[in-house]
Amino acid sequence: MMYINLIETYEEAGDIKTKRMYKATRVLEQEEATDEAAARFHEKRIKLLAEGKDVQIVRTAVLWD
């Protein structure tokens, strides 16, 4: 069984000395992968991208916490 996840990547902290940003990932929504779910997640992704959020759709074999 496959699952589809809508995840957001955001900057969590920065290091001034190395000038690196550390990023974290948060699962916004997940469910069993179907064509309908993929289409709905894609619509949500487009809306969130327009709001300036860094979001991706990822397919996995297990549910994330």
Backbone as JSON, one array per atom type, in Angstrom:
{
  "sequence": "MMYINLIETYEEAGDIKTKRMYKATRVLEQEEATDEAAARFHEKRIKLLAEGKDVQIVRTAVLWD",
  "N": [[0.85, -1.17, 0.0], [0.53, 2.22, -0.77], [1.21, 5.57, 0.28], [0.34, 9.04, 0.21], [1.8, 12.17, 0.81], [1.57, 15.5, 1.93], [3.95, 17.78, 2.39], [5.68, 20.32, 4.26], [8.5, 22.38, 4.08], [10.52, 24.25, 6.18], [12.44, 27.0, 7.49], [14.29, 26.53, 10.35], [16.39, 27.28, 12.08], [19.36, 29.32, 12.21], [22.9, 29.55, 11.59], [25.19, 31.86, 12.43], [28.01, 31.99, 12.15], [28.72, 29.98, 10.24], [26.96, 30.61, 8.31], [24.76, 29.06, 7.6], [21.53, 27.71, 7.04], [19.26, 25.86, 8.88], [16.93, 23.45, 8.12], [13.61, 22.24, 8.61], [11.13, 19.66, 8.35], [7.65, 19.3, 7.98], [4.77, 17.32, 8.2], [1.88, 18.02, 6.56], [-0.47, 16.85, 5.66], [-1.74, 13.56, 5.07], [-2.56, 10.54, 3.32], [-4.02, 7.52, 1.93], [-2.66, 6.66, -1.21], [-4.29, 7.65, -4.02], [-5.71, 8.38, -7.25], [-7.52, 10.47, -7.01], [-6.82, 11.58, -4.52], [-4.22, 12.43, -5.1], [-4.73, 14.42, -7.02], [-6.2, 16.24, -5.48], [-4.3, 16.91, -3.49], [-2.42, 18.11, -5.13], [-3.79, 20.42, -5.96], [-4.0, 21.72, -3.47], [-1.28, 22.08, -2.99], [-0.53, 23.9, -5.02], [-2.02, 26.13, -4.19], [-0.81, 26.66, -1.68], [1.82, 27.16, -2.5], [1.42, 29.55, -3.86], [0.96, 31.16, -1.7], [3.47, 31.44, -0.77], [4.73, 29.35, 0.56], [6.95, 26.58, 1.1], [6.3, 23.72, -0.2], [5.8, 20.2, -0.81], [4.84, 17.25, -2.59], [4.93, 13.98, -1.59], [5.4, 10.54, -2.11], [5.08, 7.66, -0.17], [5.85, 4.47, 1.37], [5.06, 4.0, 3.91], [3.2, 5.32, 6.73], [3.8, 8.57, 7.99], [4.72, 10.04, 11.11]],
  "CA": [[0.0, 0.0, 0.0], [1.29, 3.47, -0.86], [0.59, 6.75, 0.88], [0.74, 10.32, -0.36], [1.98, 13.13, 1.89], [1.81, 16.9, 1.6], [4.89, 18.2, 3.42], [6.18, 21.69, 4.2], [9.85, 22.58, 4.57], [10.65, 25.61, 6.69], [13.71, 27.29, 8.15], [14.13, 26.41, 11.79], [17.43, 28.02, 12.79], [20.5, 29.71, 11.4], [24.2, 29.66, 12.26], [25.82, 33.08, 11.9], [29.4, 31.73, 11.79], [28.82, 29.21, 8.99], [25.96, 31.16, 7.39], [23.9, 27.96, 7.14], [20.17, 27.65, 7.58], [18.83, 24.5, 9.14], [15.53, 23.33, 7.73], [12.82, 21.14, 9.19], [10.01, 19.24, 7.52], [6.43, 19.02, 8.73], [3.72, 16.68, 7.39], [0.62, 18.75, 6.66], [-1.61, 15.95, 5.43], [-1.36, 12.29, 4.45], [-3.62, 9.54, 3.17], [-3.72, 6.48, 0.96], [-2.43, 7.23, -2.54], [-5.24, 7.38, -5.09], [-5.69, 9.46, -8.23], [-8.29, 11.59, -6.46], [-6.01, 12.21, -3.47], [-3.11, 13.13, -5.75], [-5.26, 15.64, -7.64], [-6.56, 17.17, -4.4], [-3.06, 17.39, -2.88], [-1.8, 19.02, -6.1], [-4.51, 21.7, -5.85], [-3.58, 22.34, -2.21], [0.12, 22.49, -3.15], [-0.52, 25.12, -5.83], [-2.52, 27.22, -3.34], [0.21, 26.97, -0.67], [2.95, 27.78, -3.2], [1.03, 30.94, -4.14], [1.09, 31.87, -0.43], [4.89, 31.56, -0.45], [5.21, 28.24, 1.38], [7.75, 25.57, 0.42], [5.59, 22.46, 0.01], [6.04, 19.15, -1.78], [4.03, 16.04, -2.48], [5.84, 12.85, -1.51], [4.73, 9.25, -1.98], [5.85, 6.78, 0.69], [5.27, 3.15, 1.63], [4.63, 3.97, 5.31], [2.65, 6.58, 7.25], [4.72, 9.35, 8.82], [4.12, 10.6, 12.33]],
  "C": [[0.9, 1.25, 0.0], [0.48, 4.6, -0.25], [1.13, 8.0, 0.21], [0.75, 11.34, 0.77], [2.18, 14.52, 1.31], [2.7, 17.43, 2.72], [5.35, 19.64, 3.18], [7.59, 21.71, 4.77], [9.98, 24.03, 4.99], [11.98, 25.77, 7.4], [13.49, 27.3, 9.65], [15.15, 27.25, 12.55], [18.56, 28.36, 11.82], [21.76, 29.79, 12.24], [24.93, 30.84, 11.63], [27.24, 32.81, 11.42], [29.52, 31.02, 10.44], [27.86, 29.71, 7.92], [25.09, 30.06, 6.77], [22.54, 28.08, 7.8], [19.81, 26.17, 7.74], [17.33, 24.43, 8.9], [14.89, 22.13, 8.39], [11.65, 20.86, 8.25], [8.83, 18.87, 8.41], [5.41, 18.41, 7.77], [2.42, 17.44, 7.62], [-0.59, 17.84, 6.55], [-1.09, 14.68, 4.78], [-2.57, 11.37, 4.36], [-3.2, 8.53, 2.13], [-3.65, 7.08, -0.44], [-3.47, 6.73, -3.54], [-5.14, 8.54, -6.08], [-6.42, 10.69, -7.71], [-7.5, 12.33, -5.39], [-4.86, 12.99, -4.08], [-3.58, 14.43, -6.38], [-5.6, 16.69, -6.58], [-5.31, 17.75, -3.73], [-2.36, 18.37, -3.83], [-2.47, 20.39, -6.05], [-4.1, 22.45, -4.58], [-2.15, 22.86, -2.31], [0.21, 23.79, -3.94], [-0.97, 26.32, -4.99], [-1.46, 27.64, -2.31], [1.45, 27.6, -1.29], [2.66, 29.25, -3.5], [1.12, 31.79, -2.88], [2.55, 32.01, 0.01], [5.45, 30.44, 0.41], [5.97, 27.25, 0.5], [7.13, 24.21, 0.7], [5.87, 21.49, -1.13], [5.03, 18.03, -1.56], [4.99, 14.86, -2.57], [5.02, 11.57, -1.37], [5.64, 8.33, -1.17], [5.12, 5.45, 0.86], [4.75, 3.02, 3.05], [4.03, 5.32, 5.68], [3.7, 7.27, 8.1], [3.98, 9.83, 10.04], [4.14, 12.11, 12.27]]
}
